[in-house]
XYZ file of C-alpha atoms in Angstrom:
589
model
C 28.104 -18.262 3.003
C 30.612 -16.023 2.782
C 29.937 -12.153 1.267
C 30.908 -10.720 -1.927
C 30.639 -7.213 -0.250
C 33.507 -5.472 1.236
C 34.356 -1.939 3.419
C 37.662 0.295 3.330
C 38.111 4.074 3.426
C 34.764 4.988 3.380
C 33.783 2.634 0.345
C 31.281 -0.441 0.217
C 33.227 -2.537 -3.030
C 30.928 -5.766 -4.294
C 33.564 -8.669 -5.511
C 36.443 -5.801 -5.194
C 34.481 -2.757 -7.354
C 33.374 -0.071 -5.291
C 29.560 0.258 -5.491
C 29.119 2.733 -2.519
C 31.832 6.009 -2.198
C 31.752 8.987 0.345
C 30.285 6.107 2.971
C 29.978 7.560 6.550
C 32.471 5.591 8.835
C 29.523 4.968 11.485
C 28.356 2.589 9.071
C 29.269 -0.738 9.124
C 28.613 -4.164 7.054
C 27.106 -7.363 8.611
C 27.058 -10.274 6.110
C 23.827 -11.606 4.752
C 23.558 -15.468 6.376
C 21.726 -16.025 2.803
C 24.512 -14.433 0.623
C 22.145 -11.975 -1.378
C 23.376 -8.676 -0.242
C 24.856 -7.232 3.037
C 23.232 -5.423 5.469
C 24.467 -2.283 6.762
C 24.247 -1.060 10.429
C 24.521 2.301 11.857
C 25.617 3.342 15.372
C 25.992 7.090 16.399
C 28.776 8.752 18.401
C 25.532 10.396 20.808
C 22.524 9.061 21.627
C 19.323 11.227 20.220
C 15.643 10.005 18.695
C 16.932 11.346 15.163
C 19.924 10.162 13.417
C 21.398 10.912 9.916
C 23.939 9.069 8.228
C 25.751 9.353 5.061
C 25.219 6.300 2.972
C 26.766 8.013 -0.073
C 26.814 7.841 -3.680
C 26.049 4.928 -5.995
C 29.193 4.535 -8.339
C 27.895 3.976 -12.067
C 23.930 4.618 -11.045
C 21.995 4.965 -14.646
C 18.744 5.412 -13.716
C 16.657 4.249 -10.698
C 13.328 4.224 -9.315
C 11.718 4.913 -5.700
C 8.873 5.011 -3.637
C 8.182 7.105 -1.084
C 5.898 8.680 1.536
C 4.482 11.675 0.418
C 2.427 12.231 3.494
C 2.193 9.556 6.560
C -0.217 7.145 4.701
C 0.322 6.969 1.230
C 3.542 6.391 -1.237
C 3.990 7.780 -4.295
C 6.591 6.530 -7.197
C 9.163 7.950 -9.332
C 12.112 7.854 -11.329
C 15.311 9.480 -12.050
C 19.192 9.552 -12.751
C 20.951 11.593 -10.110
C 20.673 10.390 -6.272
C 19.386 14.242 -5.820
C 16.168 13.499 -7.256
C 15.724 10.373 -4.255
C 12.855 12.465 -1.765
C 12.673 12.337 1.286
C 10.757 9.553 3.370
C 12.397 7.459 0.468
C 11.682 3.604 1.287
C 12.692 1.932 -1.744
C 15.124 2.075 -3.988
C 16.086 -0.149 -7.164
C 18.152 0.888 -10.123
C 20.221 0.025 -13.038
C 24.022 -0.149 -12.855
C 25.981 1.126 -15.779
C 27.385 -3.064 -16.391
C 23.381 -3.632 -16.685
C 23.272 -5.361 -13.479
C 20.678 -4.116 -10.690
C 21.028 -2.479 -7.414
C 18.470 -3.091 -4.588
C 18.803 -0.367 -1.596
C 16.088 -0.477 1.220
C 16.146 0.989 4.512
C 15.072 -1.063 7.294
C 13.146 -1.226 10.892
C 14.900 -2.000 14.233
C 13.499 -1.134 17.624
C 13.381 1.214 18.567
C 14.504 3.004 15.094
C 13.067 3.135 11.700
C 15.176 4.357 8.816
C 14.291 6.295 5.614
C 16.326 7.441 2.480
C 16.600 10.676 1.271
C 18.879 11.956 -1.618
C 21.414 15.247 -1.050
C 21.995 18.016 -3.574
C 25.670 16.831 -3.252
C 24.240 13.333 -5.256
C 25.086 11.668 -1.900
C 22.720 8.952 -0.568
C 21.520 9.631 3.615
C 19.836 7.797 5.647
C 17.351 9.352 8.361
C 16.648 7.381 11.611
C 13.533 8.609 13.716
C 12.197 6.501 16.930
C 9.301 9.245 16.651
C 9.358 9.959 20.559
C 12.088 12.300 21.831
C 11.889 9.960 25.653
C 13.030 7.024 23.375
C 16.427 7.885 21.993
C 19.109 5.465 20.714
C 22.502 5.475 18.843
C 21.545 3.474 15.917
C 21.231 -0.534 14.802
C 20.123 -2.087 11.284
C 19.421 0.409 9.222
C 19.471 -1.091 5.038
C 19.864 -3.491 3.133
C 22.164 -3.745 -0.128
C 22.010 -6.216 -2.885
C 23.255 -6.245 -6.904
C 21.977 -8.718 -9.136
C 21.277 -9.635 -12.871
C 17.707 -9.939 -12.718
C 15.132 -7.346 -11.065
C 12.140 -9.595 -10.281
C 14.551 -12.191 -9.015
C 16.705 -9.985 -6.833
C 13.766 -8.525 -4.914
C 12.422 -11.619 -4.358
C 15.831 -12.929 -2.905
C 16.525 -9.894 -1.116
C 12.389 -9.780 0.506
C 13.484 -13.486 1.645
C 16.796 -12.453 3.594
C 15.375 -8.998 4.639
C 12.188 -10.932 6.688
C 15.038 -13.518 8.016
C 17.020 -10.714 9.155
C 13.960 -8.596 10.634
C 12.065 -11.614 12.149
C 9.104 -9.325 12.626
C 6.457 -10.639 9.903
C 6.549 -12.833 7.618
C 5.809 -12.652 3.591
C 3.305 -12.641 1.583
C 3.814 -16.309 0.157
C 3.752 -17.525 3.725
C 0.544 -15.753 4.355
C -3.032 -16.528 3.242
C -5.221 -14.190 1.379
C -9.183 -13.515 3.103
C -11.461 -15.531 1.359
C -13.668 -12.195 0.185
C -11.138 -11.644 -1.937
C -12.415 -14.131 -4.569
C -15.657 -12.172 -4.311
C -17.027 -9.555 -6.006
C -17.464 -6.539 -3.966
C -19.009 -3.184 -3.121
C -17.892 -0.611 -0.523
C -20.383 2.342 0.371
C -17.404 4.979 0.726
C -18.141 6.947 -2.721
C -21.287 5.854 -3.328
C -22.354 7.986 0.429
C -19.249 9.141 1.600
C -19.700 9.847 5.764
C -23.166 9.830 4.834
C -24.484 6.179 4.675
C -27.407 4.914 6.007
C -29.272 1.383 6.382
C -31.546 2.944 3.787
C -28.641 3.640 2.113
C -27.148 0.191 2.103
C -30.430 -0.842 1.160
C -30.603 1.264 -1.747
C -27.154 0.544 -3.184
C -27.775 -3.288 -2.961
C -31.299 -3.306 -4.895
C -29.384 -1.060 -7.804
C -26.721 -3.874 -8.353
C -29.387 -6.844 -7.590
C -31.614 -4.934 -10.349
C -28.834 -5.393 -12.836
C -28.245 -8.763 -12.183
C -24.368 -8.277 -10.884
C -25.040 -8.281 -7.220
C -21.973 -7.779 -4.315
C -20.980 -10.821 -2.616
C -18.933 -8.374 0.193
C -19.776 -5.491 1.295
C -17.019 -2.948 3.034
C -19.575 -0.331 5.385
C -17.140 2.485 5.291
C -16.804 5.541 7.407
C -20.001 6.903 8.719
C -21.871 4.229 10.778
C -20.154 4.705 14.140
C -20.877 6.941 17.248
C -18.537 9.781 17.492
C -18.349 13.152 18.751
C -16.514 16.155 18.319
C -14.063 17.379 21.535
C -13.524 20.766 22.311
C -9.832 20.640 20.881
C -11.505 19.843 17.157
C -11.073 16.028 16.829
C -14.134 13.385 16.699
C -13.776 10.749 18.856
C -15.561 6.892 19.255
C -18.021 7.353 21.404
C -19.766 3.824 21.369
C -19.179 0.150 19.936
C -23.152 0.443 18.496
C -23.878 1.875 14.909
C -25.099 5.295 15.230
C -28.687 6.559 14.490
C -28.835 6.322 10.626
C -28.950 2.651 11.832
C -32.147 2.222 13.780
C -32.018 -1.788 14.209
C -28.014 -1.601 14.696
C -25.305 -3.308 12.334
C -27.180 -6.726 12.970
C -30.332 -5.742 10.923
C -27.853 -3.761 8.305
C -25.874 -7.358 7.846
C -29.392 -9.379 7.853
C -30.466 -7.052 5.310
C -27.123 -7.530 3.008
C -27.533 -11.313 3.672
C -30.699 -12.314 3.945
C -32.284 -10.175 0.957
C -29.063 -9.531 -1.240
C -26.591 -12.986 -1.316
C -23.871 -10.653 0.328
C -21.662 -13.406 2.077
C -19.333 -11.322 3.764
C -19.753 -8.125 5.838
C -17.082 -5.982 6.173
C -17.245 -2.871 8.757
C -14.599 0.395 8.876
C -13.010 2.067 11.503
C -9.441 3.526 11.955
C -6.590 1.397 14.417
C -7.348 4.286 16.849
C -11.029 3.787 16.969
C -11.651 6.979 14.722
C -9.853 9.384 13.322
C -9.257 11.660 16.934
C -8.954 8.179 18.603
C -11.322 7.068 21.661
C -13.219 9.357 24.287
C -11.869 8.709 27.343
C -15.481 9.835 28.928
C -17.431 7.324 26.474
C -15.593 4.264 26.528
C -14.070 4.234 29.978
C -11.187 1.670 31.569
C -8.912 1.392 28.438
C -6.651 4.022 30.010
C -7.092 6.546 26.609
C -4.687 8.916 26.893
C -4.519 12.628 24.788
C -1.958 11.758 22.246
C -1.167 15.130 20.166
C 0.343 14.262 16.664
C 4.038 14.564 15.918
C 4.849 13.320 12.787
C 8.645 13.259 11.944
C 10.817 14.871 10.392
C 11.155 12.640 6.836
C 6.374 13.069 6.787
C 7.196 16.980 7.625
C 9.391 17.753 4.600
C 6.227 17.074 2.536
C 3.659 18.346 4.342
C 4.577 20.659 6.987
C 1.279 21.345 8.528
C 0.376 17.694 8.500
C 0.622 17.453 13.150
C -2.685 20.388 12.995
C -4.173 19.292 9.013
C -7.736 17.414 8.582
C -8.341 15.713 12.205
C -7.042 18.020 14.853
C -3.846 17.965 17.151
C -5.028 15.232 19.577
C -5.407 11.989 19.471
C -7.479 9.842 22.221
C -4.852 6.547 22.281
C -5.752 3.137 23.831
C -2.037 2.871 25.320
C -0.193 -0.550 23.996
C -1.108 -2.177 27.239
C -4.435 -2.295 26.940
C -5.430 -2.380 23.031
C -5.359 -6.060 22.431
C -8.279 -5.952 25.554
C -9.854 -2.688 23.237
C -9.459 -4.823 19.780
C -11.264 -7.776 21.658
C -14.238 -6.265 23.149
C -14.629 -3.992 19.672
C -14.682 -7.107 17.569
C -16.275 -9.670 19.677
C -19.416 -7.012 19.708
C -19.178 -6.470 15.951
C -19.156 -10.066 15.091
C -21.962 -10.728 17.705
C -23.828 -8.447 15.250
C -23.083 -10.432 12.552
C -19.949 -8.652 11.022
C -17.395 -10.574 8.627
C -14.255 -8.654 9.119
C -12.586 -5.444 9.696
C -10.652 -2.379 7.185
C -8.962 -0.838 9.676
C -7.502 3.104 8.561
C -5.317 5.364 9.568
C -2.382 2.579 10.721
C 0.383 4.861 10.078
C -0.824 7.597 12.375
C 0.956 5.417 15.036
C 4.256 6.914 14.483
C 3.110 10.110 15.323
C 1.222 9.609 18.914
C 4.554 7.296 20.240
C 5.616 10.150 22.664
C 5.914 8.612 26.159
C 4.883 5.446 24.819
C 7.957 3.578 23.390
C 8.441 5.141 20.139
C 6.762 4.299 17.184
C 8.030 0.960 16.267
C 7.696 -0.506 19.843
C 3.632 0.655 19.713
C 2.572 -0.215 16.308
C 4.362 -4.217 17.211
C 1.830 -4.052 20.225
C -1.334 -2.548 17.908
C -0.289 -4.825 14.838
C -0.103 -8.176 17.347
C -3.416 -6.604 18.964
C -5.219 -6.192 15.849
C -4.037 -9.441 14.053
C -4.767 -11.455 17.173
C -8.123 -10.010 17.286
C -9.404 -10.650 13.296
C -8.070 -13.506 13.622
C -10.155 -15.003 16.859
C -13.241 -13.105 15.620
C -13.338 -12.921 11.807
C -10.920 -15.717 10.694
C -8.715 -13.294 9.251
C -10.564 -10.997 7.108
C -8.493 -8.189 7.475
C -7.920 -4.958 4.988
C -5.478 -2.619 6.311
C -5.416 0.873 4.683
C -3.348 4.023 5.313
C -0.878 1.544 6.173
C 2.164 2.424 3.676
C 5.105 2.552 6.832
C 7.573 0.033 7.107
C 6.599 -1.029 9.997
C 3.352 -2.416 8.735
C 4.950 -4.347 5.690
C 7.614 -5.582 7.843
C 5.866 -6.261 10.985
C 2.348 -7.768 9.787
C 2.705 -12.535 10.689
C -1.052 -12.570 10.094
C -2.395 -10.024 7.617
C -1.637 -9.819 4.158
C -3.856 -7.507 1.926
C -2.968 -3.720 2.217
C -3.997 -0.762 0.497
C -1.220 0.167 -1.943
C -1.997 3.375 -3.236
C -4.173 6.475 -2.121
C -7.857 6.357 -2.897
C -9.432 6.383 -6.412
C -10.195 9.926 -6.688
C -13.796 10.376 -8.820
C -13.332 13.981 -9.608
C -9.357 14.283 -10.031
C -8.931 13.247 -13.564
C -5.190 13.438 -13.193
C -4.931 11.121 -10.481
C -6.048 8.306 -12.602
C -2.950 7.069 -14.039
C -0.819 8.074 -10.394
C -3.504 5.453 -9.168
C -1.899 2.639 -11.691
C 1.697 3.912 -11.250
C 1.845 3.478 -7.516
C 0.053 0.831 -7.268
C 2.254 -1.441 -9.126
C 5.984 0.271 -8.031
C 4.667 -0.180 -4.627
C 4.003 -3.845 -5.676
C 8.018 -4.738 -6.835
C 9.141 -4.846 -3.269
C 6.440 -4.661 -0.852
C 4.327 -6.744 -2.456
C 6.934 -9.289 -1.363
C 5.716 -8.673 2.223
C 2.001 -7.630 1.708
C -0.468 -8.212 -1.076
C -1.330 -4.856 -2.947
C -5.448 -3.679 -2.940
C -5.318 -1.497 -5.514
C -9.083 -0.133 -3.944
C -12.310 0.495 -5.159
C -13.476 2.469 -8.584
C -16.836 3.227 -10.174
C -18.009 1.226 -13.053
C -20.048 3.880 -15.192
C -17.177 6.620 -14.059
C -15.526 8.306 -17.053
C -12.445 5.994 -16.272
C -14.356 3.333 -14.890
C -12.879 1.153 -17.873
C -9.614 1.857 -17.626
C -9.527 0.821 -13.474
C -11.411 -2.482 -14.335
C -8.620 -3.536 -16.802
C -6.170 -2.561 -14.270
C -8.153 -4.473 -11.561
C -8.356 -7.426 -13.789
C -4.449 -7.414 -13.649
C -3.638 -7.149 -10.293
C -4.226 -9.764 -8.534
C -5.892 -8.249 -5.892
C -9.547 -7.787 -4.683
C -12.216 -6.115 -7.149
C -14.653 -4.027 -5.596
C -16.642 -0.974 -6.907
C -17.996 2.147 -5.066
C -20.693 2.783 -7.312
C -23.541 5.042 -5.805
C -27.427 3.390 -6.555
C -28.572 3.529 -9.937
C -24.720 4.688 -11.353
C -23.845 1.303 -13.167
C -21.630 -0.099 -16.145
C -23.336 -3.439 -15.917
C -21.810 -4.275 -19.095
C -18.347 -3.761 -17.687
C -19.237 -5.681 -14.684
C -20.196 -8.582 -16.424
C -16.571 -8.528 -18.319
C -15.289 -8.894 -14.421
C -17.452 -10.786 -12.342
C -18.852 -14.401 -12.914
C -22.408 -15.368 -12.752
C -21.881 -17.246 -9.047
C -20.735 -13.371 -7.751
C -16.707 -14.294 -8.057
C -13.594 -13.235 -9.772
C -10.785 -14.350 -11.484
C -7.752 -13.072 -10.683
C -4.218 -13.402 -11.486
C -1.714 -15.337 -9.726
C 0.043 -12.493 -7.896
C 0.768 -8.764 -7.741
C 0.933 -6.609 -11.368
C 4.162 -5.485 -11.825
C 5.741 -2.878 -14.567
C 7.400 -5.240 -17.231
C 11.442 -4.887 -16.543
C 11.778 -2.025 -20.231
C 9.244 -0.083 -17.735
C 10.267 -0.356 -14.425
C 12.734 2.554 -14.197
C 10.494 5.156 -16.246
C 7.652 7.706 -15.056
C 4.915 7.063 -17.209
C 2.861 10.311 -15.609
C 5.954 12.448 -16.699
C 7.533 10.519 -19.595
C 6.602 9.790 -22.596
C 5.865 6.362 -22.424
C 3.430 3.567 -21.502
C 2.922 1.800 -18.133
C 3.143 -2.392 -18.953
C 2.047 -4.819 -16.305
C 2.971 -7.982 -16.199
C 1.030 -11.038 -14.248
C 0.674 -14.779 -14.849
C -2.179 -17.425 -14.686
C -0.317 -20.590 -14.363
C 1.222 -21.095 -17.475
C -0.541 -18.205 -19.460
C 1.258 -14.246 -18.972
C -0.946 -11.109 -19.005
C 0.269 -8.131 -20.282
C -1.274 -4.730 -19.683
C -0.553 -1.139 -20.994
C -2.010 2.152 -19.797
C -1.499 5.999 -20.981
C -1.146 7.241 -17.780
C -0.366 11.078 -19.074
C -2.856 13.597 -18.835
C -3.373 16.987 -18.989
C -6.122 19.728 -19.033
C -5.535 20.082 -22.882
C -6.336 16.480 -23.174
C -2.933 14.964 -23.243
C -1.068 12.762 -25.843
C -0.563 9.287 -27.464
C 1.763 7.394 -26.618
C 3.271 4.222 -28.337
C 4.993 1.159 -26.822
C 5.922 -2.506 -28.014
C 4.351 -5.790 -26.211
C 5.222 -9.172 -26.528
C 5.333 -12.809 -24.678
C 8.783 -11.692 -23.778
C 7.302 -8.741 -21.154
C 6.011 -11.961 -18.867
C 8.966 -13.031 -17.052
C 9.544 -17.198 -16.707
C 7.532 -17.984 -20.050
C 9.212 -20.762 -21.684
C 10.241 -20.770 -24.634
C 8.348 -21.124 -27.954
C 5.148 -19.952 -29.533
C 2.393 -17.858 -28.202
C -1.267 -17.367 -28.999
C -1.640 -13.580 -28.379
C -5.167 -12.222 -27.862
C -5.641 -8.792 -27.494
C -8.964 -8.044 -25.049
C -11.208 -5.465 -26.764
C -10.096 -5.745 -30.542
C -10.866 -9.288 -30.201
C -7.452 -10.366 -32.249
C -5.137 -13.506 -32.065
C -2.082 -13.718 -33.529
C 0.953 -16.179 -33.249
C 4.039 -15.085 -31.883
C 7.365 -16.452 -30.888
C 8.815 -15.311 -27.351
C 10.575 -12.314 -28.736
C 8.662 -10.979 -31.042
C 6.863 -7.714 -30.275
C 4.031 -5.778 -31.626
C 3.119 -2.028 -31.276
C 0.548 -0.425 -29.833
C -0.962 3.206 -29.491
C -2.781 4.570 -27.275
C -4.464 7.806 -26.907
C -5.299 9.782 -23.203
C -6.900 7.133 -21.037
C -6.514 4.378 -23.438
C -5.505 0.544 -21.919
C -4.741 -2.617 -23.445
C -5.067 -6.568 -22.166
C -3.079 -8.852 -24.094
């Protein structure tokens, strides 16, 4: 199929009208076998591990909106009209051309490079390359993608479909199956205990929900129930496969306990894709080769957070090199499952990037940790895999096995403004990587001030619905508005998205609602959220909703029932209907 998209004198023109002006002349096009966009390819005049390239500036951009790393780990949305306002570590972009059609403009991954946007002051687009080890340089390769079309929802979906082609690294999240806990209700001891947790602990939190009558059917044991120890540099490192000694029997009586007493049907255990957070002691856990890794994030991470290579877990690392972690991943999860365990959330994936040095660069080791890892849940826990801390391309791009991924940094108990963030990031992240991974919008507290508000969210998003409720700290009646009596949970058909009036607004900064959209077969569900707040209590905010928000309805009429005011009316498709909502309100139509 021949492409619409064309290069001359430093401009990229779609069907003849130049979309792309000021375009550095190291860039060049290579057609798109599928026809949905063009890809674009960069190749340097001198070899280095850091490239930048113009990309330039979007002719007839209205409005647009991004997401992007704010630190390694975690993405954050926004929105805006000049290509200044794109931030660094940018790695999405979709906006709204001034002839109402869309623009879809993502960097991309190829070894040993990996390519981020970031906006100018000049309004000119650039891309950054980084292999994130200075012994692994390179002149360039495929670094976006670029693809106009009338529709949002359908051009991402499109463009995911050529982009994986293209990439041949993963595959999407259609093609991939979701864990079977994720039908289940769950419970995961992180805020309930923090590092904290115990046996007695697990013990405790289980007889609070079973005394409700809303018990867990999976359990995640978060951080706190392995062996470490803290080096002399600062960082704690694995010390030992075992549970620790707030676990006298060892993990197996902790999952007999969940199982045998409780109903929990799967048990989930936690530990970072390094082992812990400072990695593996060498001294410990001898004959995987750990080597002292210190942490170099790049250049794109370090514009946000400078002090992020020394920050929170020390300089060092203790890597399993990529030779030997698929041999690491086996013996660590063959021992957990011998004791019983269901599956694996494995943290801290992105800190890959940074501990490359020596080793390949970083898209060359986290290929050999994802391949370990997926390999590994998949021979010992039939795929019940959560990755988390996992928002780099690489891991969207790169994951054949795993699908569900943390899509959005933690729910926060004591930061009321994070609350709407949570929602906001959650579902921008969603538009195009949720083509490639399935969103986990994480855990929340029932009887928490928002607990509400996250359990209508939840009950949107198609993903997983767990709580992190501490013992005796329970909103049993909003449990039993999400969880069925057999200890399941319904959930929608695929990731929430913001409906398409939405999708290029900040609803923490502007005055207006956050919509989701989701389907349940034939039915559409249609959320909206006051995501504003401020220490003086914030505002209301108004916004319309109507069967037309849910795209691929057909035609007709609609039975509309709002959740909570317990009201049906009829509507036809384009009708509308307003609604007002104060500081932390929500609405489920």
């Amino acid at each position: 199929m021949g492409s619409s998209f064309r290069r001359s004198d430093g401009t990229i023109a779609l069907e003849g009208a130049p979309l792309l002006c000021g375009v550095e002349a190291t860039l060049s096009l290579v057609d798109d076998p599928s026809g949905v966009g063009v890809f674009v390819t960069a190749c340097a005049q001198e070899g280095s591990s850091r490239l930048r390239f113009t990309l330039g500036a979007v002719v007839d951009l209205e409005r647009f909106t991004v997401c992007h790393r704010y630190e390694p780990y975690w993405m954050k949305a926004g929105a805006g009209t000049r290509l200044a306002e794109v931030p660094p570590e940018t790695q999405s972009l979709l906006g709204r051309l001034a002839d109402g059609r869309w623009l879809l403009l993502v960097p991309l991954v190829e070894e040993p490079f990996r390519f981020s946007l970031r906006g100018r002051p000049d309004d000119l687009l650039e891309l950054l390359g980084e292999t994130g080890d200075p012994f692994t340089p390179g002149l360039g390769g495929l670094a976006a993608f670029v693809a106009v079309g009338a529709d949002p929802f359908e051009l991402v979906r499109a463009g995911a479909r050529a982009v994986a082609a293209r990439l041949d690294a993963g595959r999407l999240r259609r093609e991939k199956a979701l864990p079977d806990f994720v039908d289940r209700f769950g419970w995961c001891t992180w805020d309930a205990f923090y590092q904290a947790v115990s046996h007695d602990a697990v013990r405790a939190g289980l007889a609070s929900f079973a005394a409700g009558g809303v018990s867990p059917r999976f359990v995640i044991l978060d951080d706190g129930w392995q062996r470490t120890a803290r080096r002399p540099t600062g960082e704690q490192r694995l010390t030992a496969f075992p549970a620790n000694e707030r676990f006298p029997g060892g993990l197996a009586a902790t999952v007999a306990l969940a199982k045998g007493e409780f109903g929990v049907d799967r048990f989930l255990v936690w530990h970072t894709i390094v082992g812990y957070w400072g990695g593996v002691d060498p001294e410990a856990l001898p004959g995987y080769g750990v080597v002292d890794q210190p942490r170099q994030f790049g250049e794109g991470v370090l514009a946000h957070v400078p002090h992020f290579n020394h920050d929170w877990w020390g300089s060092l690392v203790g890597l399993v090199p990529p030779r030997e972690i698929a041999r690491f991943f086996d013996d660590y999860h063959g021992y957990l499952a011998a004791q019983g365990v269901d599956g694996v959330k494995v943290d801290s994936q992105a800190v890959l990037e940074a501990v490359s040095h020596r080793q390949g660069g970083r898209v060359a080791v986290t290929r050999a940790y994802r391949a370990a890892l997926e390999g590994s849940a998949r021979r010992h826990f039939a795929g019940r895999l959560l990755n988390c801390m996992a928002n780099a391309q690489e891991a969207f791009y790169g994951s054949t096995d795993s699908t569900l991924l943390r899509t959005s940094i933690d729910f926060f108990p004591r930061s009321p403004a994070s609350h709407g963030a949570h929602l906001y990031a959650n579902a921008q992240v969603g538009v195009w990587f949720g083509e490639f991974m399935h969103p986990d919008w994480d855990m929340f507290q029932s009887a928490h001030e928002w607990g509400a508000y996250h359990a209508a969210a939840r009950a949107l998003s198609g993903g997983p619905v767990y709580v992190s409720d501490p013992p005796a700290a329970h909103d049993f009646a909003l449990l039993r508005r999400l969880v069925c009596a057999d200890g399941t949970v319904l959930r929608a058909d695929g990731p929430a998205l913001p409906t398409r009036d939405t999708l290029l607004r900040d609803p923490t900064r502007e005055d207006c609602l956050l919509k989701l959209w989701n389907r349940v077969g034939a039915a559409g569900l249609v959320g909206a959220f006051n995501c504003r707040w401020s220490p003086e209590g914030g505002e209301r905010l108004a916004g319309e909703v109507g069967p037309g928000d849910v795209p691929g309805l057909e035609d007709g009429d609609f039975a509309a029932f709002r959740h909570g005011a317990a009201t049906v009316e009829r509507l036809r498709r384009d009708e509308r209907r307003p609604v007002s909502l104060g500081p932390g309100g929500w609405a489920l139509f």
